Coordinates of C-alpha atoms in Angstrom, one line a residue:
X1 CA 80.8 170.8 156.1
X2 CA 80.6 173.8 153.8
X3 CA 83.8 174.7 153.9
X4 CA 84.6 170.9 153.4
X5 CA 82.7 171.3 150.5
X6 CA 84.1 174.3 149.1
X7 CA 87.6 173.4 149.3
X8 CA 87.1 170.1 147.7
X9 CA 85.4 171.6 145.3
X10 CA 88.0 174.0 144.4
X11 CA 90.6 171.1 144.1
X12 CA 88.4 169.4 141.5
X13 CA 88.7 172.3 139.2
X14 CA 92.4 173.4 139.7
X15 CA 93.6 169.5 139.6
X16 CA 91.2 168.0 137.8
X17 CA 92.9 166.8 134.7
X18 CA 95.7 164.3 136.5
X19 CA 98.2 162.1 134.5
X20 CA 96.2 159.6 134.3
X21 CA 94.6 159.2 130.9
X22 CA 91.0 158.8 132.0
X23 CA 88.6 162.0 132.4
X24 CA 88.0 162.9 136.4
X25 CA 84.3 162.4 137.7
X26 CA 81.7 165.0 137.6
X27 CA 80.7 166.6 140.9
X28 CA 77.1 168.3 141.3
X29 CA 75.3 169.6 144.9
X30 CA 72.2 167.3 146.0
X31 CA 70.5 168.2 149.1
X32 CA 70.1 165.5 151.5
X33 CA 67.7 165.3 154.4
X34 CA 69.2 163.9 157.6
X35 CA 67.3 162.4 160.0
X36 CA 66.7 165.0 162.8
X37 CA 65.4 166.9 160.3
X38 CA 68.3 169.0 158.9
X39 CA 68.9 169.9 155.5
X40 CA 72.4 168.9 154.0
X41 CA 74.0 169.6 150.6
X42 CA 76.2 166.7 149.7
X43 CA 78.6 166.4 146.7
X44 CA 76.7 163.8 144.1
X45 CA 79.2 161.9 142.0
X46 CA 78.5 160.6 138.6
X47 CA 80.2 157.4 137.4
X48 CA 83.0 158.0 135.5
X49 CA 83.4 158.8 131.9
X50 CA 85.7 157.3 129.6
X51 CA 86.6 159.4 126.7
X52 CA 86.0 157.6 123.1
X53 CA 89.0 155.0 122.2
X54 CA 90.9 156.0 119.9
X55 CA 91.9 153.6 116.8
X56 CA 95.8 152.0 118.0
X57 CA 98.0 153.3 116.3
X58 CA 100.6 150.4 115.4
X59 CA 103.8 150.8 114.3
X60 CA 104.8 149.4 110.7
X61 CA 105.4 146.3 110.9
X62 CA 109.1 145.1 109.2
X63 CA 109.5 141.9 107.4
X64 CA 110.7 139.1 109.4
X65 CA 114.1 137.9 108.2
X66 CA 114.2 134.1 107.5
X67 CA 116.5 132.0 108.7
X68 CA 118.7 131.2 106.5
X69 CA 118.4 127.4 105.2
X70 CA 121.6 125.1 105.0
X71 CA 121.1 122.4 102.6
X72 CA 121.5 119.2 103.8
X73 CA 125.2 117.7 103.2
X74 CA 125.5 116.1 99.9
X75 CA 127.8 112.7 100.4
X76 CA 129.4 113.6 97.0
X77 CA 130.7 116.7 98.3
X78 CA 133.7 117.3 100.0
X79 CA 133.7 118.8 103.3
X80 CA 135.5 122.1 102.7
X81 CA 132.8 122.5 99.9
X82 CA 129.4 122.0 102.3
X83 CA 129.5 125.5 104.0
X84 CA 126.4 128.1 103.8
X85 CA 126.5 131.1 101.2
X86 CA 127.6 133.3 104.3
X87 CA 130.7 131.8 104.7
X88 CA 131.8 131.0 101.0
X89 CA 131.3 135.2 100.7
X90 CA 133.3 135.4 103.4
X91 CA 136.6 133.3 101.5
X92 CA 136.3 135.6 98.7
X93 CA 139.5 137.3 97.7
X94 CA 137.4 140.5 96.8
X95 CA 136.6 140.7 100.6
X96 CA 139.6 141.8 103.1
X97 CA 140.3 140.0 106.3
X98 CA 142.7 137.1 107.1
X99 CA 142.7 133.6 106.4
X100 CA 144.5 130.5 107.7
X101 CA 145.6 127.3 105.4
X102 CA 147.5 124.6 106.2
X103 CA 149.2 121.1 104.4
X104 CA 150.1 118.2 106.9
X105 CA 151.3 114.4 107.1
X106 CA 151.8 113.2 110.8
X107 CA 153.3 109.4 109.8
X108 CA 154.9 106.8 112.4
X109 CA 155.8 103.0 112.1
X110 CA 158.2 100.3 112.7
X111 CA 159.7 97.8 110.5
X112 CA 159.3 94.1 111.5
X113 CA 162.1 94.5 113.7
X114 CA 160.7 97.3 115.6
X115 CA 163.1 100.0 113.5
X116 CA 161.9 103.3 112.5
X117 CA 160.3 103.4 108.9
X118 CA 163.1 104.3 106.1
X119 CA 161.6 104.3 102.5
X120 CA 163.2 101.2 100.1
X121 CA 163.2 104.0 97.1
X122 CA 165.4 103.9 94.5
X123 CA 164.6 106.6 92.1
X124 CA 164.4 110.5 92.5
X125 CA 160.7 110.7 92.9
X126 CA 159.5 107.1 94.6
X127 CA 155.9 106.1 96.2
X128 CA 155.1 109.1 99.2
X129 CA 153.8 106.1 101.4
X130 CA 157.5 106.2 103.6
X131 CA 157.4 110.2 103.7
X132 CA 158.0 111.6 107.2
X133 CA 156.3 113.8 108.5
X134 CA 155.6 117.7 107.7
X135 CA 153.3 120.6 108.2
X136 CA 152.9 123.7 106.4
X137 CA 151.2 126.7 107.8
X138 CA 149.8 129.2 105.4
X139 CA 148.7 132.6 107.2
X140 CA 147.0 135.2 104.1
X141 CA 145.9 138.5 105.0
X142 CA 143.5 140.6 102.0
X143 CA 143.4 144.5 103.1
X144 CA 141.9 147.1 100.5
X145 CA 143.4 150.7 99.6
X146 CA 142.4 153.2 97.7
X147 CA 138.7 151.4 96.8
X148 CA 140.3 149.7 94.0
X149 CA 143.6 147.7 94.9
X150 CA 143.5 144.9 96.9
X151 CA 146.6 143.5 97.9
X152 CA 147.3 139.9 99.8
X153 CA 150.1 139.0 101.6
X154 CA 151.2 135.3 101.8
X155 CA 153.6 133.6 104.7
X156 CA 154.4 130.3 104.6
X157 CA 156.2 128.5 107.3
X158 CA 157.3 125.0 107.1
X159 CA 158.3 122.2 109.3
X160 CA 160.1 118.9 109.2
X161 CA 159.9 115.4 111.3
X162 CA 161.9 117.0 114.2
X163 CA 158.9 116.1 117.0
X164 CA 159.3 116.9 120.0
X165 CA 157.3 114.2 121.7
X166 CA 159.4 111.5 119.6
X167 CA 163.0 112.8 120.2
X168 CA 162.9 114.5 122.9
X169 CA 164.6 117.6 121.7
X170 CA 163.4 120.6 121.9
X171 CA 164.1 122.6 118.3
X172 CA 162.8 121.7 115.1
X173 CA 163.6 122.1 111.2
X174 CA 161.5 125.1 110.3
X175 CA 161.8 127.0 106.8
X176 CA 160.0 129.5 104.8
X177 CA 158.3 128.5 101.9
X178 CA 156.4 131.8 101.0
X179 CA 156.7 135.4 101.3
X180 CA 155.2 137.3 98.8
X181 CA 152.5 139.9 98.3
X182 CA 149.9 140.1 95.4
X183 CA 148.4 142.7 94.1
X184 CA 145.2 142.9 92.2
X185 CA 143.5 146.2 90.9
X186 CA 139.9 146.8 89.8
X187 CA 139.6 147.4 86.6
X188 CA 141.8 145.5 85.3
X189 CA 140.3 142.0 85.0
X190 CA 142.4 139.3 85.2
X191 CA 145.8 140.9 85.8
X192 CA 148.2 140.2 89.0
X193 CA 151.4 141.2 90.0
X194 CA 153.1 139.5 93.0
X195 CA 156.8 140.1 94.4
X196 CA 158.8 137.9 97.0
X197 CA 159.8 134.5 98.0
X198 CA 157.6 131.7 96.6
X199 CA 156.8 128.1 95.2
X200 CA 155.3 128.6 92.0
X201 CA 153.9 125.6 90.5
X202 CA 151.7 123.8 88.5
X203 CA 150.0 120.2 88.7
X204 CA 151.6 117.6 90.8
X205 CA 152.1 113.4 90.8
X206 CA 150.6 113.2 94.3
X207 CA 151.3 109.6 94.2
X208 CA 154.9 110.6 94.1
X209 CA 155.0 113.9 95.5
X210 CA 156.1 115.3 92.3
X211 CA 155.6 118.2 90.0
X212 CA 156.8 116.8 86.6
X213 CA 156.3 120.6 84.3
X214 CA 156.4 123.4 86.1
X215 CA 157.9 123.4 90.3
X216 CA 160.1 126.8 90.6
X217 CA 161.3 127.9 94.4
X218 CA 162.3 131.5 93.3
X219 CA 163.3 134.9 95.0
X220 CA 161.6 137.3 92.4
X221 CA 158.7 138.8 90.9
X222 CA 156.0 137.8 87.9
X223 CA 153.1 139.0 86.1
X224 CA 149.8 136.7 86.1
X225 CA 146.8 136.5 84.1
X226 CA 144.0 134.3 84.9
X227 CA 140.5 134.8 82.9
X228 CA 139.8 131.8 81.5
X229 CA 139.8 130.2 78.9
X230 CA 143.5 131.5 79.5
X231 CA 145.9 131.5 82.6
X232 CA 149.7 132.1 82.4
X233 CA 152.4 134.4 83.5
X234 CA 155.7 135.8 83.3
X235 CA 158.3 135.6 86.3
X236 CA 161.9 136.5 86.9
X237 CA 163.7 135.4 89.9
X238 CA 167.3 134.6 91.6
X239 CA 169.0 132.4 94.0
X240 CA 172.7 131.6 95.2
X241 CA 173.1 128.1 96.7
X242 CA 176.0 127.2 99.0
X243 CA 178.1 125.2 97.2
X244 CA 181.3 124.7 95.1
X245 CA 179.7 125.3 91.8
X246 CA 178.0 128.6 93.3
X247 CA 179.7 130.0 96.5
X248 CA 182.8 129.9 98.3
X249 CA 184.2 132.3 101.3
X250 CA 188.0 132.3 103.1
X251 CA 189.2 133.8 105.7
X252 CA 191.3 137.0 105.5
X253 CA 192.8 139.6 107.5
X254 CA 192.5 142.9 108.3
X255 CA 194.1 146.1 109.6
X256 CA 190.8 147.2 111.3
X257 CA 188.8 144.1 111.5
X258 CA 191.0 141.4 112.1
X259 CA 190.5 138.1 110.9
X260 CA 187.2 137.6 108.9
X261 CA 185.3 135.5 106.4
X262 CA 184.7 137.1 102.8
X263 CA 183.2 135.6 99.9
X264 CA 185.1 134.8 97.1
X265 CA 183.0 132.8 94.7
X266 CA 179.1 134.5 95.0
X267 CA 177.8 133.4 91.7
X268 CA 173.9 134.1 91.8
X269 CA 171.9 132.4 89.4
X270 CA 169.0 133.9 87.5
X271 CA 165.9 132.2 86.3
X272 CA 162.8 133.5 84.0
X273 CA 159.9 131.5 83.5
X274 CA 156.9 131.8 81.1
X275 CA 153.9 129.6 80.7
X276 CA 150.4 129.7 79.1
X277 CA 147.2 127.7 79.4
X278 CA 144.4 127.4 77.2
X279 CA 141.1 125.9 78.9
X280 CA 137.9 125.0 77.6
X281 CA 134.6 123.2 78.7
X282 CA 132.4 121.3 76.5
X283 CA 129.2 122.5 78.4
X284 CA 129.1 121.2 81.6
X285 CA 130.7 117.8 80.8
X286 CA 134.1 117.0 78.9
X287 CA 137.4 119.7 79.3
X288 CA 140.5 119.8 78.5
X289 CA 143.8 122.0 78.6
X290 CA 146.7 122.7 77.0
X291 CA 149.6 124.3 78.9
X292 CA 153.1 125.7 77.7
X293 CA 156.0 126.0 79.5
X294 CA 159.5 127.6 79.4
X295 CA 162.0 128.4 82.0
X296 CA 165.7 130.3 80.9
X297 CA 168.7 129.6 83.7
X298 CA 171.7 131.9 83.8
X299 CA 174.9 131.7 85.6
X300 CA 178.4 134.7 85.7
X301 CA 181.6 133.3 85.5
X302 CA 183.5 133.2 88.6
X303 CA 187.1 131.9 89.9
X304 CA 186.7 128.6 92.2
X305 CA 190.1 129.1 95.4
X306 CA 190.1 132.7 94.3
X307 CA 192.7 133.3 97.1
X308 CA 194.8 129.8 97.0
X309 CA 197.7 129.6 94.9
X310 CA 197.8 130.3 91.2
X311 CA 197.7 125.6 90.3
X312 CA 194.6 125.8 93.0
X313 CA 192.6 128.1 91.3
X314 CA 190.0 127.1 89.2
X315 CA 187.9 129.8 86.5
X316 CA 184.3 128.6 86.3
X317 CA 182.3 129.7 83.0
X318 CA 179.7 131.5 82.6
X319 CA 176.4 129.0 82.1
X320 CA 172.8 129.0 80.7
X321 CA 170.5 126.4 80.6
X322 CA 167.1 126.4 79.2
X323 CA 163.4 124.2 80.0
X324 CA 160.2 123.6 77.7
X325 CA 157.4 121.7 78.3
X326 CA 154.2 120.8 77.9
X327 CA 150.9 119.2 79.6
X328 CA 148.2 118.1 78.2
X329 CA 144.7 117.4 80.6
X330 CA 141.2 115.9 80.6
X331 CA 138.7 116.2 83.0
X332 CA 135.1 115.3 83.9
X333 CA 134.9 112.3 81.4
X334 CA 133.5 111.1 84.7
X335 CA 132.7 112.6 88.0
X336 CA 135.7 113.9 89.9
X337 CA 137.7 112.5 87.3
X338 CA 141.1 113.7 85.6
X339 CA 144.0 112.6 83.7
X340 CA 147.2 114.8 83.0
X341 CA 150.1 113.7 80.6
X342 CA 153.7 116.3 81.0
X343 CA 156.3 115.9 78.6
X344 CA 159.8 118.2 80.1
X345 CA 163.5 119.0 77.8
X346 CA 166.4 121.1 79.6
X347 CA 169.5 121.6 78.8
X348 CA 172.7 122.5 80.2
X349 CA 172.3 123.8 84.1
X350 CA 168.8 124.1 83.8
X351 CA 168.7 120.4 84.0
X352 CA 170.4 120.2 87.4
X353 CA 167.2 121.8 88.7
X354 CA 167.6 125.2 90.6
X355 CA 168.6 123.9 93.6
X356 CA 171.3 121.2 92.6
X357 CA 174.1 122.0 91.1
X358 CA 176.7 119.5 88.8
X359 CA 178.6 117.4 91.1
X360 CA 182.3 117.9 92.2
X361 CA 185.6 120.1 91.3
X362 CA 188.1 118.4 90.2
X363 CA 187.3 115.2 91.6
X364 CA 184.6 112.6 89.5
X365 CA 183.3 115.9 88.0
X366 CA 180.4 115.5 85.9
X367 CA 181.3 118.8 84.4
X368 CA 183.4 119.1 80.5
X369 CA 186.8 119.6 80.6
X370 CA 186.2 123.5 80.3
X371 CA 184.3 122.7 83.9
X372 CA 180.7 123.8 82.1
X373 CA 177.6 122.3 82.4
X374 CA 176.0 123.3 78.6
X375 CA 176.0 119.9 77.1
X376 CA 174.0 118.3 80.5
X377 CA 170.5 117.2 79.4
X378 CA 167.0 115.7 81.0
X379 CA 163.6 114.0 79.3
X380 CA 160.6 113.3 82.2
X381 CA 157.5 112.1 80.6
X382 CA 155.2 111.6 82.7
X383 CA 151.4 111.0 83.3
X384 CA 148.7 111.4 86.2
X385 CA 144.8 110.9 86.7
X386 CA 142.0 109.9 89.3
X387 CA 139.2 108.1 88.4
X388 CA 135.7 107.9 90.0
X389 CA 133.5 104.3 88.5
X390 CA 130.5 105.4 90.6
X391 CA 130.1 106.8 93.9
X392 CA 132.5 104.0 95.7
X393 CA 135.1 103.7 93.7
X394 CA 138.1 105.4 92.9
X395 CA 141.3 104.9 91.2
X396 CA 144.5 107.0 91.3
X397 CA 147.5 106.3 89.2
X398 CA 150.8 108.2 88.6
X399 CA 154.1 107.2 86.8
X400 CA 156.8 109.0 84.8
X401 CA 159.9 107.8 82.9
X402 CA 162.8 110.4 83.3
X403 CA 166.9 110.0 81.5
X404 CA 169.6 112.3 82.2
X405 CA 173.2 112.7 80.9
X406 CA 175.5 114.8 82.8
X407 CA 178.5 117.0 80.7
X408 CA 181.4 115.2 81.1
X409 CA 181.1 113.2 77.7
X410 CA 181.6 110.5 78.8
X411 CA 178.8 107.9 77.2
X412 CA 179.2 104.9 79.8
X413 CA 179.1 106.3 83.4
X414 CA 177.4 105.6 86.5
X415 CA 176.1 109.4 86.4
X416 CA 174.2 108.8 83.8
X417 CA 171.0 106.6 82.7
X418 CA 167.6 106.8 83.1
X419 CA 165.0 105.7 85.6
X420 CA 161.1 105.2 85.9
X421 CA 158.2 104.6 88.4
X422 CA 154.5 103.7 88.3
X423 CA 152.3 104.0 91.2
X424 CA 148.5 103.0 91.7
X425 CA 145.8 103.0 94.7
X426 CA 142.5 101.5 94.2
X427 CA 139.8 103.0 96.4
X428 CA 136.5 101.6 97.6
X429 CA 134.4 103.0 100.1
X430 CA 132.0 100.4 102.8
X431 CA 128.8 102.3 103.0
X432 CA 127.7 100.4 105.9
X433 CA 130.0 101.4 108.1
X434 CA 130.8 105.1 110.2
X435 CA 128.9 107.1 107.1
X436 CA 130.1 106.4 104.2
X437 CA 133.8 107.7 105.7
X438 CA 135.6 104.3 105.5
X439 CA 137.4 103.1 102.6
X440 CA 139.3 99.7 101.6
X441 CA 142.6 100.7 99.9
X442 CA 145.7 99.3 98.6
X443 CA 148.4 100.6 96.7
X444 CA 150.6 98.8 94.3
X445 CA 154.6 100.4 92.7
X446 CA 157.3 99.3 90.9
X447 CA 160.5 101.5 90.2
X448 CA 163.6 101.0 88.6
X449 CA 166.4 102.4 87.0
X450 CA 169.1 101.7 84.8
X451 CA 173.3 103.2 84.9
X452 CA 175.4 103.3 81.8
X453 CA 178.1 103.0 83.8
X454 CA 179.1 100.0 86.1
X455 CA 178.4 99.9 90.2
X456 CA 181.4 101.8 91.9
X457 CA 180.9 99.2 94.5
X458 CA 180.9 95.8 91.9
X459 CA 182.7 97.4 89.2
X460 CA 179.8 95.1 87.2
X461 CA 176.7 96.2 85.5
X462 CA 173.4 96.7 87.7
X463 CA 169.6 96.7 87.3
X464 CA 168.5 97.6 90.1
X465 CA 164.4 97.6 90.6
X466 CA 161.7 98.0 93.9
X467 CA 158.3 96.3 94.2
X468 CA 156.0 97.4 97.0
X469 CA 152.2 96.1 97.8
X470 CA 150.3 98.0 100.6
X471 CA 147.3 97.4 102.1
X472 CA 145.5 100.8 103.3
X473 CA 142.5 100.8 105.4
X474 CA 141.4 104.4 105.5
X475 CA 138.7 106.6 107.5
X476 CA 138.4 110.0 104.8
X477 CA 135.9 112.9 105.3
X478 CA 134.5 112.6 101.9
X479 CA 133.5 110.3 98.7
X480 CA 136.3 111.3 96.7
X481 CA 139.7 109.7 96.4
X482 CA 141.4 113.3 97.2
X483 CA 139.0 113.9 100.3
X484 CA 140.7 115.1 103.5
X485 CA 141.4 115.0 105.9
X486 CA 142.2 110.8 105.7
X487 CA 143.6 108.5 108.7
X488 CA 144.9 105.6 107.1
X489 CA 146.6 102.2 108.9
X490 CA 149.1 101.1 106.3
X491 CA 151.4 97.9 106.0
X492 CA 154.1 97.7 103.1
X493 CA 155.5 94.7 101.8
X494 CA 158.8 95.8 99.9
X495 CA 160.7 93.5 97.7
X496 CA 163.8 94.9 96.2
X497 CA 165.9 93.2 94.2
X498 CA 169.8 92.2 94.5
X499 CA 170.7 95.1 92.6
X500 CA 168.9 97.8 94.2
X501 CA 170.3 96.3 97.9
X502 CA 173.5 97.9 96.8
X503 CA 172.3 101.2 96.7
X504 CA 172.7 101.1 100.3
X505 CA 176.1 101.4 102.5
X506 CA 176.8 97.9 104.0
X507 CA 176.0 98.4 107.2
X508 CA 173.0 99.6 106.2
X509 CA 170.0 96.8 107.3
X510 CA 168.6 97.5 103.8
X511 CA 171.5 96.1 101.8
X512 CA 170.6 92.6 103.6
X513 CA 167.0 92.0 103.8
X514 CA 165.2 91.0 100.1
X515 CA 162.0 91.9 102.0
X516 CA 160.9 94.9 104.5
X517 CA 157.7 94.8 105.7
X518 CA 156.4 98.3 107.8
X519 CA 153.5 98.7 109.4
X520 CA 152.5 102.7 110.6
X521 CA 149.5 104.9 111.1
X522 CA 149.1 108.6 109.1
X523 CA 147.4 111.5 109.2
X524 CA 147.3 113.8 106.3
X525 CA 145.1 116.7 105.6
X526 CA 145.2 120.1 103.7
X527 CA 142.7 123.5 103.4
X528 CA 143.0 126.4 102.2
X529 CA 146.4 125.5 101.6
X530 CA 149.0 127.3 98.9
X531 CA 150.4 123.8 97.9
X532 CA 147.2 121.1 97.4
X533 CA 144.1 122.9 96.0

């Protein structure tokens, strides 16, 4: 037993201090008396000792973040405009990354005989009820170099009512409405300079679809400037459409090639713009603007049957054409509320527009005798507003009066005359029902225009005028008259007159009814989108 002893106390002192964090028991000798007598030294252990606790050391404590708190949705508001702080930072343009936008109308119908819907407009720019359908798809991307320049590139891509699941075929009508890149530097506030393909415009008629001031579809490049109280810019641009008055190609032949097609009339035309806003905001109620507008169209001279025979060849001036305007708008006279009044001169080919071009060659040209287009003119004046009377109600209104005269100087022609359109859609929201989302509407228009000339047709004078009532049920994510996305059930009643049946060819099943009635379903809705903002 003493060896027993010896050796266990000899591993008490060489392993006494284990891993484990508590101090090993004490051994001491005790003798102990067994009971035949014999003496026996025994190993006494003493509980065991805990060495003093010391104070926990806790690590410092970090502050807990807090959630972060959405605010509750306010009715008033719409839903592109209820998002938390984290996500409006994200849509800044100061912040790279990309971004998606679109602008879409989904409409189908049938006319009381179970027809496709075909508008009954007679005018340029008539009610937007009828439109077909159409999608734009606005892809952005923001990227950052240098620290200081942020740049963003914008693609547009566009597509008409060619559905597949309606006729069947499988293409569609697809075109690019922007391609352009912006740039923006630091340190100079306020300043942009973009380059590319684009539509550049100002305020619309959304009643009518139409931008009454300022609506350019340009190849070019401009200079911008927006830091209020003033916004405006400089552009420059070109484009060559296909037609008579513009472009013409024939086929030649060739000792190498063979037979080909060359141009020989590739007249591009180049148009500068300029315009100029002045804003200002009494406090946080009444503003107004003031905008200024000019656009300058030029056109080379060029030779119409270059390669026919000397009698078929026809020499085309050179042209220039010229555009000023001006807007005047008001705007929180009442909540969400605006109204917007354009007034719109050209002259000579800038009153075609950029993409038309004067009509025929030789045959009922609307051009001078010196086949020119200088002495062409156009008036629009035209107005726009929305207005809120309370949280349910809403009225929108649009309506412009517009007179042309084409250049062949001749006073009393069918070419020329003048025509005008109002439009209205009362708004009122059921509060009662689905969340404030459903609103009764109904739409009210009247257009009409008036020739100097006679009718081809009659060889008599004409007067030809359009009413239409609509009744509009709607469901619209939001309590404003310009909410969207909207779903909206619409029936038409369209009355037009005797006169404005002959607008139609004969066989036409316009030209015979005095009433169309069309009932459809739509779907419109835009974000983020580079054409409603």
């Amino acid at each position: 037993m003493n060896i027993l002893n010896l050796f266990f106390s000899i591993w008490i002192v060489v392993y006494g201090q284990t891993t484990d964090t508590t101090v090993s028991p004490e051994v001491e000798k005790k003798s102990v008396t067994n009971p035949d007598g014999t003496a026996e030294v025994k190993p006494e252990v003493k509980p065991e000792v805990k060495p003093e606790a010391k104070p926990e050391v806790k690590p410092e404590a970090k502050p807990v973040a807090k959630p972060e708190v959405i605010p509750p949705r306010d009715p008033e508001k719409k839903l592109d405009e209820v998002k938390p702080a984290s996500e409006k930072k994200k849509l800044k343009d100061s912040d790279t990354g990309f971004r998606f936008g679109s602008y879409g109308r989904v409409n189908f119908g049938r006319n009381s005989d179970g027809e496709p819907v075909y508008p009954v407009n007679i005018t340029s720019h008539g009610p937007r009820l009828e439109e077909a359908s159409y999608v734009e798809l606005d892809l952005y991307y923001y990227h950052r170099f240098a620290g200081d320049i942020l740049t963003k590139t914008v693609s547009t891509l566009a597509l008409a009512d060619s559905l597949f699941h309606y006729d069947g075929k499988w293409d569609s009508s697809i075109a690019v409405r922007n391609l352009f890149l912006e740039v923006k530097k630091s340190g100079i506030e306020g300043f942009s300079f973009w380059a590319g393909s684009r539509m550049y415009r100002g305020d619309d008629i959304y009643l009518l679809d139409f931008w009454p001031l300022d609506n350019l579809n340009t190849l070019g490049a401009g200079i911008w400037y927006d830091k209020k109280p003033l916004r405006g810019g400089i552009h420059v641009g070109i484009n060559r459409v296909l037609g008579k008055f513009q472009y013409q190609e024939s086929s030649v032949e060739t000792p190498f090639v063979g037979s080909q097609s060359i141009p020989t009339l590739n007249r591009q035309r180049t148009i500068a713009s300029a315009k100029l806003e002045y804003w200002h905001q009494i406090k946080d109620s009444v503003g107004f603007k003031v905008k200024g507008y000019a656009e300058f169209h030029s056109l080379p001279s060029g030779t119409y049957n270059a390669l026919e025979d000397q009698p078929e060849q026809i020499a085309l001036p050179s042209e220039t054409g010229f555009t000023v305007g001006l807007q005047l708008g008001v705007w929180n006279f009442a909540p969400k509320s605006f109204v917007n009044v354009f007034a719109r001169y050209a002259t000579g080919i800038a009153a075609y527009g950029e993409f038309s071009t004067p009509f025929g060659l030789g045959y009922e040209q609307d051009l001078n005798s010196n086949y020119s287009a200088k002495s062409a003119s156009e008036l629009v004046i035209a107005a726009t507003g929305n207005i809120m009377a309370g949280s349910n109600v809403g009225i929108m209104f649009g309506a412009y009066l517009r007179s042309f005269k084409d250049a062949d100087s001749v006073d009393y022609d069918w070419d020329d005359g003048y025509e005008a359109v109002f439009a209205l859609r009362p708004m009122v929201w059921l509060p009662s029902i689905l969340g404030n989302n459903i609103a009764l509407s109904g739409e009210i228009s009247y257009q009409m225009t008036n020739r100097n000339g006679l009718n081809p047709d009659t060889n008599e004078s004409a007067h030809p005028s359009v009413w239409k009532f609509s009744i509009i049920p709607t469901w619209i994510a939001g309590k404003g008259t310009y909410s969207r996305p909207a779903v909206r059930l619409v029936y038409t009643l369209a009355m037009p007159n005797d006169d404005a049946r002959l607008w139609y060819h004969e066989k036409d099943y316009r030209r015979n009814r005095s009433t169309e009635h069309f009932i459809g379903i739509q779907a419109e809705w835009w974000f983020n989108s580079s054409t409603y903002n």
